[in-house]
């Protein structure tokens, strides 16, 4: 009788891993590696910050201590972080200030573009649990950027609430790290290859706690602030973030066509610059390609009477996606010229050619760091608009959000720059999950919020 019970229980545990306290994460794209360095794809990023921790987390309304329990600014270029004293790595070794120095130096070596963004001059351990950062210049975005750096040991162990149990082609399983300093209420199954959104939502029905990403992503472009002076605007740049939702992509194409036909008053020699910067090109699928090929037929807007040139600025590694946009716009008499860039300097140079730049600001650590930080900071600190901000300093995106209405109005009046303070995605989840039931360390990078 005992044998009959034990064998099914073993099979249930090994095959399904369905504990009542398991957290299931559903994604549609494959994973490639779980290294703490480099630019991660979505599955790797979400897993990365359960394996590893930064010094601080970013939240919509501020910051959460992680491996740093507190921090102070001595002056504009000096930051001091006081570290937790009870953190250990997954191999049992103790976390100290030396690990922070090693992690940042190693991260900068492996991410030279990020090194330029941080403006770090030196990192000095003041004692075993205090570390000082000295910057080359004031960096108002330093703290949110710090949240993107995983702290590791010299053997690349992490201090996160979970450790890597197994990694297969379609599944990453992370198990609770019993040595974690804070309570961890969930086992964690990370399933990353569940097809389309409907299947991911369906998969949620059988679990107590679950999150399915990319269910209904999108920014409501219809709510753009008004007052656009089209007579002054001859070029138009839109930083577009590509996702796997065909409806989202179709809506963005419609907006390009809408602004080209109704808002910008293009002449045959006019040029519209459409900044295409997908965060992750692997989101594309045959479904999206089919949507792009057919959306022109489904749209109710007629082709332009006069041709418009669309300069599509894209990273050299995602030329195929640029071709898809080009094909989609061709029936509208919008001629697309593909411009490849392969570094930040080229990208910024092309963006600065536009008289208008619509920038989207995110509150997720995955989005808050990256090449657009420099662009955003340059625009906000530029002499053309500095006087119109009336003392509003970009100490954080949160401060800017609080003043977003005033900034939008002033920028519209004086310079056609539109900051959009919106998230780019919403998340489908079961009724059993909320801010209250998730441990706090999940919130910053899962972005889970109540319906």
Tab-separated table of C-alpha atoms in Angstrom:
chain	number	residue	atom	x	y	z
A	1	UNK	CA	0.000	0.000	0.000
A	2	UNK	CA	2.834	2.363	0.908
A	3	UNK	CA	4.638	1.613	-2.388
A	4	UNK	CA	1.485	2.385	-4.328
A	5	UNK	CA	1.343	5.812	-2.720
A	6	UNK	CA	5.045	6.684	-2.916
A	7	UNK	CA	5.551	6.049	-6.657
A	8	UNK	CA	2.721	8.343	-7.830
A	9	UNK	CA	3.932	11.052	-5.443
A	10	UNK	CA	7.477	10.865	-6.827
A	11	UNK	CA	6.161	11.074	-10.381
A	12	UNK	CA	3.978	14.035	-9.480
A	13	UNK	CA	6.920	15.905	-7.976
A	14	UNK	CA	9.464	15.163	-10.684
A	15	UNK	CA	7.203	15.635	-13.709
A	16	UNK	CA	4.922	18.428	-12.722
A	17	UNK	CA	6.618	20.255	-9.807
A	18	UNK	CA	3.166	21.518	-8.850
A	19	UNK	CA	3.375	22.482	-5.210
A	20	UNK	CA	0.598	24.527	-3.703
A	21	UNK	CA	3.145	27.249	-2.984
A	22	UNK	CA	4.748	27.218	-6.438
A	23	UNK	CA	4.924	30.346	-8.538
A	24	UNK	CA	4.641	29.679	-12.276
A	25	UNK	CA	5.985	32.165	-14.830
A	26	UNK	CA	4.855	31.711	-18.439
A	27	UNK	CA	6.736	33.157	-21.391
A	28	UNK	CA	6.599	32.630	-25.130
A	29	UNK	CA	10.263	32.964	-26.096
A	30	UNK	CA	13.208	30.608	-25.530
A	31	UNK	CA	16.070	31.313	-23.183
A	32	UNK	CA	19.740	31.359	-24.171
A	33	UNK	CA	21.843	31.794	-21.046
A	34	UNK	CA	21.525	32.840	-17.431
A	35	UNK	CA	24.757	34.813	-17.211
A	36	UNK	CA	24.583	37.889	-14.953
A	37	UNK	CA	26.221	39.879	-17.746
A	38	UNK	CA	25.244	41.008	-21.195
A	39	UNK	CA	21.857	42.032	-22.533
A	40	UNK	CA	19.327	39.427	-21.400
A	41	UNK	CA	16.267	38.249	-23.244
A	42	UNK	CA	13.003	38.372	-21.259
A	43	UNK	CA	13.196	34.900	-19.704
A	44	UNK	CA	16.806	35.412	-18.669
A	45	UNK	CA	16.101	38.827	-17.225
A	46	UNK	CA	13.199	37.646	-15.104
A	47	UNK	CA	15.223	34.676	-13.872
A	48	UNK	CA	18.364	36.760	-13.379
A	49	UNK	CA	16.951	38.802	-10.540
A	50	UNK	CA	15.666	35.816	-8.655
A	51	UNK	CA	19.161	34.296	-8.790
A	52	UNK	CA	20.996	37.568	-8.221
A	53	UNK	CA	20.233	40.793	-6.390
A	54	UNK	CA	21.277	44.414	-7.013
A	55	UNK	CA	22.080	46.973	-4.343
A	56	UNK	CA	18.614	48.535	-4.688
A	57	UNK	CA	15.329	47.792	-6.415
A	58	UNK	CA	13.360	50.395	-8.333
A	59	UNK	CA	9.647	50.762	-7.630
A	60	UNK	CA	7.090	53.050	-9.212
A	61	UNK	CA	6.998	55.138	-6.043
A	62	UNK	CA	10.655	54.992	-5.049
A	63	UNK	CA	13.361	52.494	-4.173
A	64	UNK	CA	13.584	49.302	-2.117
A	65	UNK	CA	16.739	48.299	-0.228
A	66	UNK	CA	18.224	45.056	-1.538
A	67	UNK	CA	21.857	44.296	-0.722
A	68	UNK	CA	22.243	47.923	0.344
A	69	UNK	CA	20.176	48.675	3.437
A	70	UNK	CA	20.693	52.440	3.021
A	71	UNK	CA	22.587	54.983	0.924
A	72	UNK	CA	23.542	58.651	1.037
A	73	UNK	CA	24.938	61.216	-1.368
A	74	UNK	CA	27.902	63.138	0.024
A	75	UNK	CA	27.894	65.524	-2.930
A	76	UNK	CA	26.826	65.487	-6.588
A	77	UNK	CA	29.450	62.879	-7.515
A	78	UNK	CA	29.817	60.762	-4.353
A	79	UNK	CA	27.487	57.962	-3.255
A	80	UNK	CA	27.956	55.812	-0.135
A	81	UNK	CA	26.066	52.513	0.243
A	82	UNK	CA	25.706	50.767	3.595
A	83	UNK	CA	25.300	47.051	2.957
A	84	UNK	CA	23.317	44.324	4.692
A	85	UNK	CA	25.460	42.192	6.986
A	86	UNK	CA	23.550	38.904	6.839
A	87	UNK	CA	23.546	38.026	3.119
A	88	UNK	CA	25.255	34.887	1.832
A	89	UNK	CA	25.860	33.550	-1.663
A	90	UNK	CA	24.327	30.307	-2.846
A	91	UNK	CA	27.579	28.440	-2.113
A	92	UNK	CA	27.466	29.615	1.509
A	93	UNK	CA	30.178	32.297	1.330
A	94	UNK	CA	29.528	35.657	3.009
A	95	UNK	CA	28.635	38.749	1.020
A	96	UNK	CA	30.875	41.815	1.624
A	97	UNK	CA	31.780	45.167	0.082
A	98	UNK	CA	34.534	43.498	-1.937
A	99	UNK	CA	31.870	41.632	-3.899
A	100	UNK	CA	30.221	44.936	-4.842
A	101	UNK	CA	33.532	46.287	-6.162
A	102	UNK	CA	34.164	43.086	-8.111
A	103	UNK	CA	30.614	42.949	-9.525
A	104	UNK	CA	30.605	46.508	-10.832
A	105	UNK	CA	34.104	46.332	-12.324
A	106	UNK	CA	33.323	43.019	-13.995
A	107	UNK	CA	29.964	44.326	-15.235
A	108	UNK	CA	31.599	47.409	-16.769
A	109	UNK	CA	34.260	45.334	-18.503
A	110	UNK	CA	31.660	43.102	-20.079
A	111	UNK	CA	29.250	45.972	-20.883
A	112	UNK	CA	31.367	48.872	-22.204
A	113	UNK	CA	28.297	50.839	-23.326
A	114	UNK	CA	26.934	50.767	-19.799
A	115	UNK	CA	30.305	51.947	-18.481
A	116	UNK	CA	29.852	55.216	-20.358
A	117	UNK	CA	26.340	55.626	-18.977
A	118	UNK	CA	27.291	55.183	-15.311
A	119	UNK	CA	30.145	57.756	-15.230
A	120	UNK	CA	31.878	55.780	-12.478
A	121	UNK	CA	35.379	57.054	-11.664
A	122	UNK	CA	36.199	54.716	-8.778
A	123	UNK	CA	34.627	52.285	-6.307
A	124	UNK	CA	36.172	52.154	-2.830
A	125	UNK	CA	35.294	49.738	0.005
A	126	UNK	CA	35.343	51.800	3.219
A	127	UNK	CA	34.940	48.678	5.369
A	128	UNK	CA	33.474	45.179	4.988
A	129	UNK	CA	29.935	46.523	4.620
A	130	UNK	CA	30.325	50.059	3.255
A	131	UNK	CA	31.242	51.042	-0.287
A	132	UNK	CA	31.764	54.459	-1.875
A	133	UNK	CA	31.161	55.327	-5.541
A	134	UNK	CA	32.900	58.385	-7.005
A	135	UNK	CA	31.544	59.595	-10.362
A	136	UNK	CA	33.173	61.646	-13.104
A	137	UNK	CA	30.135	63.934	-13.176
A	138	UNK	CA	26.684	64.251	-11.662
A	139	UNK	CA	24.431	61.448	-12.836
A	140	UNK	CA	20.807	62.012	-11.713
A	141	UNK	CA	19.906	58.538	-12.972
A	142	UNK	CA	22.663	56.752	-11.070
A	143	UNK	CA	20.447	55.045	-8.491
A	144	UNK	CA	17.983	53.456	-10.932
A	145	UNK	CA	20.928	52.362	-13.059
A	146	UNK	CA	22.565	50.711	-10.044
A	147	UNK	CA	19.471	48.526	-9.786
A	148	UNK	CA	20.423	46.852	-13.072
A	149	UNK	CA	23.777	45.465	-11.868
A	150	UNK	CA	23.620	41.942	-10.378
A	151	UNK	CA	25.932	41.484	-7.404
A	152	UNK	CA	27.908	38.229	-7.698
A	153	UNK	CA	30.814	36.457	-6.062
A	154	UNK	CA	34.049	35.764	-7.954
A	155	UNK	CA	32.600	32.342	-8.778
A	156	UNK	CA	29.467	34.074	-10.136
A	157	UNK	CA	27.192	32.903	-7.335
A	158	UNK	CA	24.189	35.038	-6.439
A	159	UNK	CA	22.468	35.981	-3.187
A	160	UNK	CA	18.916	35.859	-4.534
A	161	UNK	CA	15.948	34.087	-2.958
A	162	UNK	CA	16.236	31.241	-5.504
A	163	UNK	CA	19.047	29.148	-6.944
A	164	UNK	CA	19.182	27.369	-10.290
A	165	UNK	CA	17.862	23.818	-9.892
A	166	UNK	CA	17.667	22.790	-13.544
A	167	UNK	CA	17.587	24.404	-16.971
A	168	UNK	CA	16.165	22.665	-20.020
A	169	UNK	CA	15.235	23.981	-23.433
A	170	UNK	CA	11.696	24.950	-22.473
A	171	UNK	CA	11.846	25.150	-18.681
A	172	UNK	CA	13.957	26.828	-16.042
A	173	UNK	CA	13.338	25.646	-12.496
A	174	UNK	CA	14.575	27.786	-9.631
A	175	UNK	CA	14.272	26.474	-6.092
A	176	UNK	CA	14.123	28.298	-2.812
A	177	UNK	CA	17.485	29.202	-1.317
A	178	UNK	CA	17.141	28.186	2.309
A	179	UNK	CA	19.969	30.486	3.318
A	180	UNK	CA	18.163	33.578	2.081
A	181	UNK	CA	17.930	36.241	4.776
A	182	UNK	CA	14.224	37.031	4.199
A	183	UNK	CA	11.217	34.678	4.107
A	184	UNK	CA	10.569	33.179	0.648
A	185	UNK	CA	6.993	31.866	0.548
A	186	UNK	CA	7.002	30.331	-2.948
A	187	UNK	CA	8.545	27.487	-4.786
A	188	UNK	CA	9.169	28.700	-8.287
A	189	UNK	CA	8.590	27.034	-11.629
A	190	UNK	CA	9.645	29.118	-14.588
A	191	UNK	CA	7.982	27.876	-17.789
A	192	UNK	CA	9.054	29.878	-20.795
A	193	UNK	CA	7.645	28.249	-23.907
A	194	UNK	CA	3.848	28.240	-23.846
A	195	UNK	CA	2.941	29.496	-27.311
A	196	UNK	CA	0.477	32.326	-27.774
A	197	UNK	CA	-1.156	34.552	-25.167
A	198	UNK	CA	-4.357	32.512	-24.973
A	199	UNK	CA	-2.398	29.357	-24.132
A	200	UNK	CA	-0.423	31.179	-21.470
A	201	UNK	CA	-3.614	32.462	-19.875
A	202	UNK	CA	-5.126	28.984	-20.073
A	203	UNK	CA	-2.055	27.538	-18.367
A	204	UNK	CA	-2.621	29.869	-15.427
A	205	UNK	CA	-5.938	28.252	-14.553
A	206	UNK	CA	-4.286	25.228	-12.960
A	207	UNK	CA	-1.966	27.023	-10.555
A	208	UNK	CA	-2.412	28.993	-7.355
A	209	UNK	CA	0.110	31.665	-8.247
A	210	UNK	CA	1.051	32.531	-11.778
A	211	UNK	CA	2.053	35.293	-14.135
A	212	UNK	CA	1.731	35.313	-17.931
A	213	UNK	CA	3.663	38.014	-19.739
A	214	UNK	CA	2.776	39.925	-22.906
A	215	UNK	CA	-0.940	39.364	-22.578
A	216	UNK	CA	-2.148	42.823	-23.435
A	217	UNK	CA	0.836	45.114	-23.949
A	218	UNK	CA	0.589	48.621	-25.288
A	219	UNK	CA	0.569	52.334	-24.729
A	220	UNK	CA	-2.667	54.165	-25.460
A	221	UNK	CA	-1.351	56.506	-28.119
A	222	UNK	CA	-4.811	58.057	-28.434
A	223	UNK	CA	-4.140	59.878	-25.166
A	224	UNK	CA	-1.173	61.825	-26.450
A	225	UNK	CA	-1.341	65.419	-25.184
A	226	UNK	CA	-2.752	67.854	-27.689
A	227	UNK	CA	-1.510	71.158	-28.982
A	228	UNK	CA	0.840	69.867	-31.643
A	229	UNK	CA	1.920	72.707	-33.893
A	230	UNK	CA	2.144	70.796	-37.162
A	231	UNK	CA	3.334	73.740	-39.230
A	232	UNK	CA	6.667	73.872	-37.372
A	233	UNK	CA	7.265	70.124	-37.434
A	234	UNK	CA	8.944	68.787	-40.542
A	235	UNK	CA	10.393	65.592	-39.166
A	236	UNK	CA	8.898	63.244	-36.668
A	237	UNK	CA	10.641	60.608	-34.574
A	238	UNK	CA	8.897	57.921	-32.598
A	239	UNK	CA	10.772	55.439	-30.473
A	240	UNK	CA	8.843	52.255	-30.938
A	241	UNK	CA	9.118	49.253	-28.677
A	242	UNK	CA	8.164	46.027	-30.413
A	243	UNK	CA	6.248	43.294	-28.665
A	244	UNK	CA	4.723	39.985	-29.603
A	245	UNK	CA	1.135	41.215	-29.652
A	246	UNK	CA	-0.093	41.551	-33.271
A	247	UNK	CA	-2.826	43.972	-32.227
A	248	UNK	CA	-0.270	46.217	-30.574
A	249	UNK	CA	1.909	46.222	-33.682
A	250	UNK	CA	-1.031	46.918	-35.969
A	251	UNK	CA	-2.122	49.803	-33.761
A	252	UNK	CA	1.337	51.370	-33.900
A	253	UNK	CA	1.438	51.140	-37.699
A	254	UNK	CA	-1.957	52.823	-37.824
A	255	UNK	CA	-0.599	55.640	-35.671
A	256	UNK	CA	2.322	56.188	-38.026
A	257	UNK	CA	-0.095	56.452	-40.906
A	258	UNK	CA	-2.418	58.694	-38.895
A	259	UNK	CA	0.300	61.182	-38.040
A	260	UNK	CA	1.671	61.080	-41.563
A	261	UNK	CA	-1.735	61.851	-43.071
A	262	UNK	CA	-3.406	64.111	-40.517
A	263	UNK	CA	-0.926	65.635	-38.101
A	264	UNK	CA	2.335	66.424	-39.787
A	265	UNK	CA	1.330	68.025	-43.076
A	266	UNK	CA	4.148	66.435	-45.052
A	267	UNK	CA	5.270	67.692	-48.408
A	268	UNK	CA	6.590	65.287	-51.072
A	269	UNK	CA	10.104	66.212	-49.991
A	270	UNK	CA	9.342	65.908	-46.301
A	271	UNK	CA	10.896	63.162	-44.239
A	272	UNK	CA	9.386	61.343	-41.310
A	273	UNK	CA	11.877	59.658	-39.013
A	274	UNK	CA	10.374	56.665	-37.275
A	275	UNK	CA	12.712	55.362	-34.605
A	276	UNK	CA	12.319	51.615	-34.450
A	277	UNK	CA	14.094	50.160	-31.433
A	278	UNK	CA	12.600	46.819	-30.414
A	279	UNK	CA	13.817	45.766	-27.016
A	280	UNK	CA	13.921	42.148	-28.060
A	281	UNK	CA	13.699	41.115	-31.672
A	282	UNK	CA	13.008	37.501	-30.774
A	283	UNK	CA	9.415	38.460	-29.976
A	284	UNK	CA	8.606	38.391	-33.675
A	285	UNK	CA	6.741	35.399	-35.041
A	286	UNK	CA	4.967	34.324	-38.251
A	287	UNK	CA	1.725	35.554	-36.693
A	288	UNK	CA	3.090	39.087	-36.456
A	289	UNK	CA	4.564	38.957	-39.942
A	290	UNK	CA	1.184	37.917	-41.303
A	291	UNK	CA	-0.438	40.769	-39.377
A	292	UNK	CA	1.987	43.266	-40.872
A	293	UNK	CA	1.334	42.040	-44.395
A	294	UNK	CA	-2.419	42.324	-43.995
A	295	UNK	CA	-2.968	45.305	-41.745
A	296	UNK	CA	-2.867	47.771	-44.644
A	297	UNK	CA	-5.751	45.943	-46.266
A	298	UNK	CA	-7.745	46.037	-43.045
A	299	UNK	CA	-7.053	49.688	-42.195
A	300	UNK	CA	-9.688	52.228	-43.144
A	301	UNK	CA	-7.238	55.057	-43.895
A	302	UNK	CA	-6.604	55.670	-47.563
A	303	UNK	CA	-3.069	55.816	-49.021
A	304	UNK	CA	-1.328	59.177	-48.996
A	305	UNK	CA	-1.936	61.388	-52.018
A	306	UNK	CA	1.664	62.567	-51.848
A	307	UNK	CA	4.530	60.195	-51.097
A	308	UNK	CA	6.292	60.406	-47.735
A	309	UNK	CA	9.776	59.151	-46.968
A	310	UNK	CA	10.032	57.162	-43.754
A	311	UNK	CA	13.565	56.786	-42.407
A	312	UNK	CA	13.511	53.639	-40.321
A	313	UNK	CA	16.444	53.726	-37.918
A	314	UNK	CA	17.196	50.278	-36.557
A	315	UNK	CA	19.952	48.254	-34.979
A	316	UNK	CA	21.899	46.350	-37.593
A	317	UNK	CA	20.959	43.058	-35.941
A	318	UNK	CA	17.209	43.483	-36.560
A	319	UNK	CA	17.108	44.299	-40.245
A	320	UNK	CA	14.436	41.659	-40.897
A	321	UNK	CA	11.998	43.438	-38.602
A	322	UNK	CA	12.679	46.687	-40.447
A	323	UNK	CA	11.833	44.978	-43.724
A	324	UNK	CA	8.523	43.864	-42.229
A	325	UNK	CA	7.600	47.436	-41.290
A	326	UNK	CA	8.701	48.622	-44.721
A	327	UNK	CA	6.416	46.131	-46.479
A	328	UNK	CA	3.499	47.061	-44.251
A	329	UNK	CA	3.722	50.782	-45.052
A	330	UNK	CA	4.326	50.504	-48.786
A	331	UNK	CA	0.605	50.391	-49.777
A	332	UNK	CA	0.109	53.740	-48.045
A	333	UNK	CA	2.500	55.520	-50.380
A	334	UNK	CA	5.015	55.711	-47.525
A	335	UNK	CA	8.460	54.935	-48.856
A	336	UNK	CA	10.685	53.414	-46.205
A	337	UNK	CA	14.444	53.909	-46.143
A	338	UNK	CA	16.219	51.531	-43.778
A	339	UNK	CA	19.115	53.044	-41.833
A	340	UNK	CA	21.261	50.606	-39.866
A	341	UNK	CA	23.160	51.655	-36.751
A	342	UNK	CA	25.371	49.479	-34.602
A	343	UNK	CA	26.344	51.727	-31.712
A	344	UNK	CA	24.900	54.328	-29.376
A	345	UNK	CA	26.672	57.256	-31.010
A	346	UNK	CA	25.154	56.533	-34.429
A	347	UNK	CA	21.735	56.034	-32.887
A	348	UNK	CA	21.831	59.318	-30.983
A	349	UNK	CA	23.087	61.185	-34.044
A	350	UNK	CA	20.132	59.980	-36.109
A	351	UNK	CA	17.633	60.783	-33.363
A	352	UNK	CA	18.966	64.328	-32.993
A	353	UNK	CA	18.170	64.982	-36.639
A	354	UNK	CA	14.479	64.968	-35.771
A	355	UNK	CA	12.684	68.141	-34.721
A	356	UNK	CA	10.328	66.084	-32.594
A	357	UNK	CA	11.122	63.118	-30.404
A	358	UNK	CA	8.539	61.081	-28.556
A	359	UNK	CA	10.243	59.225	-25.738
A	360	UNK	CA	8.676	56.518	-23.652
A	361	UNK	CA	9.876	56.218	-20.060
A	362	UNK	CA	9.500	52.956	-18.168
A	363	UNK	CA	9.465	52.036	-14.506
A	364	UNK	CA	10.792	48.512	-14.914
A	365	UNK	CA	14.505	47.864	-14.261
A	366	UNK	CA	14.685	46.072	-17.572
A	367	UNK	CA	13.592	49.222	-19.370
A	368	UNK	CA	14.904	51.967	-17.136
A	369	UNK	CA	18.484	51.271	-18.157
A	370	UNK	CA	19.739	51.261	-21.707
A	371	UNK	CA	20.784	53.530	-24.480
A	372	UNK	CA	17.785	55.855	-24.211
A	373	UNK	CA	18.896	57.042	-20.775
A	374	UNK	CA	21.545	59.183	-22.412
A	375	UNK	CA	19.080	60.535	-24.942
A	376	UNK	CA	16.478	61.349	-22.305
A	377	UNK	CA	19.038	62.996	-20.041
A	378	UNK	CA	20.477	65.067	-22.886
A	379	UNK	CA	17.042	66.338	-23.882
A	380	UNK	CA	16.022	67.191	-20.321
A	381	UNK	CA	19.340	68.912	-19.590
A	382	UNK	CA	19.630	70.627	-22.962
A	383	UNK	CA	19.849	74.407	-23.016
A	384	UNK	CA	16.772	74.601	-25.238
A	385	UNK	CA	14.412	73.408	-22.534
A	386	UNK	CA	16.288	73.686	-19.243
A	387	UNK	CA	14.769	77.084	-18.492
A	388	UNK	CA	11.242	75.779	-19.030
A	389	UNK	CA	11.469	73.033	-16.446
A	390	UNK	CA	11.387	75.666	-13.682
A	391	UNK	CA	13.524	73.811	-11.188
A	392	UNK	CA	12.266	70.306	-11.925
A	393	UNK	CA	15.401	68.158	-11.882
A	394	UNK	CA	15.528	64.627	-13.309
A	395	UNK	CA	16.581	63.100	-9.997
A	396	UNK	CA	14.470	60.130	-10.902
A	397	UNK	CA	11.738	59.234	-13.342
A	398	UNK	CA	9.372	59.312	-10.385
A	399	UNK	CA	9.929	63.028	-9.821
A	400	UNK	CA	9.384	63.654	-13.496
A	401	UNK	CA	6.175	61.655	-13.420
A	402	UNK	CA	4.829	63.806	-10.609
A	403	UNK	CA	5.320	66.842	-12.812
A	404	UNK	CA	4.527	65.146	-16.116
A	405	UNK	CA	1.503	67.315	-17.015
A	406	UNK	CA	3.419	70.538	-16.504
A	407	UNK	CA	6.491	69.252	-18.331
A	408	UNK	CA	4.443	67.978	-21.251
A	409	UNK	CA	2.700	71.316	-21.622
A	410	UNK	CA	5.920	73.336	-21.423
A	411	UNK	CA	7.774	71.077	-23.812
A	412	UNK	CA	4.926	71.218	-26.276
A	413	UNK	CA	4.956	74.986	-26.180
A	414	UNK	CA	8.702	75.427	-26.459
A	415	UNK	CA	10.123	72.252	-27.982
A	416	UNK	CA	8.318	69.318	-29.560
A	417	UNK	CA	9.452	66.686	-27.087
A	418	UNK	CA	6.774	64.487	-25.572
A	419	UNK	CA	7.646	62.307	-22.591
A	420	UNK	CA	5.046	59.554	-22.200
A	421	UNK	CA	4.924	58.202	-18.676
A	422	UNK	CA	3.249	54.863	-19.200
A	423	UNK	CA	4.112	51.232	-18.875
A	424	UNK	CA	4.295	49.302	-22.092
A	425	UNK	CA	2.630	46.173	-20.850
A	426	UNK	CA	-0.057	44.835	-18.580
A	427	UNK	CA	-0.040	41.387	-17.116
A	428	UNK	CA	-2.637	38.639	-17.030
A	429	UNK	CA	-2.736	36.733	-13.771
A	430	UNK	CA	-4.998	34.526	-11.682
A	431	UNK	CA	-7.437	35.960	-9.192
A	432	UNK	CA	-5.326	34.569	-6.358
A	433	UNK	CA	-2.344	36.833	-7.018
A	434	UNK	CA	-1.845	40.450	-6.017
A	435	UNK	CA	0.684	42.793	-4.489
A	436	UNK	CA	-0.221	41.450	-1.073
A	437	UNK	CA	0.333	37.778	-1.875
A	438	UNK	CA	3.620	38.208	-3.744
A	439	UNK	CA	6.882	38.656	-1.866
A	440	UNK	CA	8.143	42.199	-2.316
A	441	UNK	CA	11.257	41.202	-4.245
A	442	UNK	CA	9.064	40.012	-7.124
A	443	UNK	CA	7.234	43.297	-7.521
A	444	UNK	CA	9.924	45.496	-9.116
A	445	UNK	CA	10.663	43.271	-12.073
A	446	UNK	CA	7.343	41.529	-12.528
A	447	UNK	CA	5.423	44.785	-12.296
A	448	UNK	CA	2.377	42.978	-10.925
A	449	UNK	CA	-0.465	45.269	-10.062
A	450	UNK	CA	-4.098	44.927	-9.113
A	451	UNK	CA	-6.780	44.915	-11.726
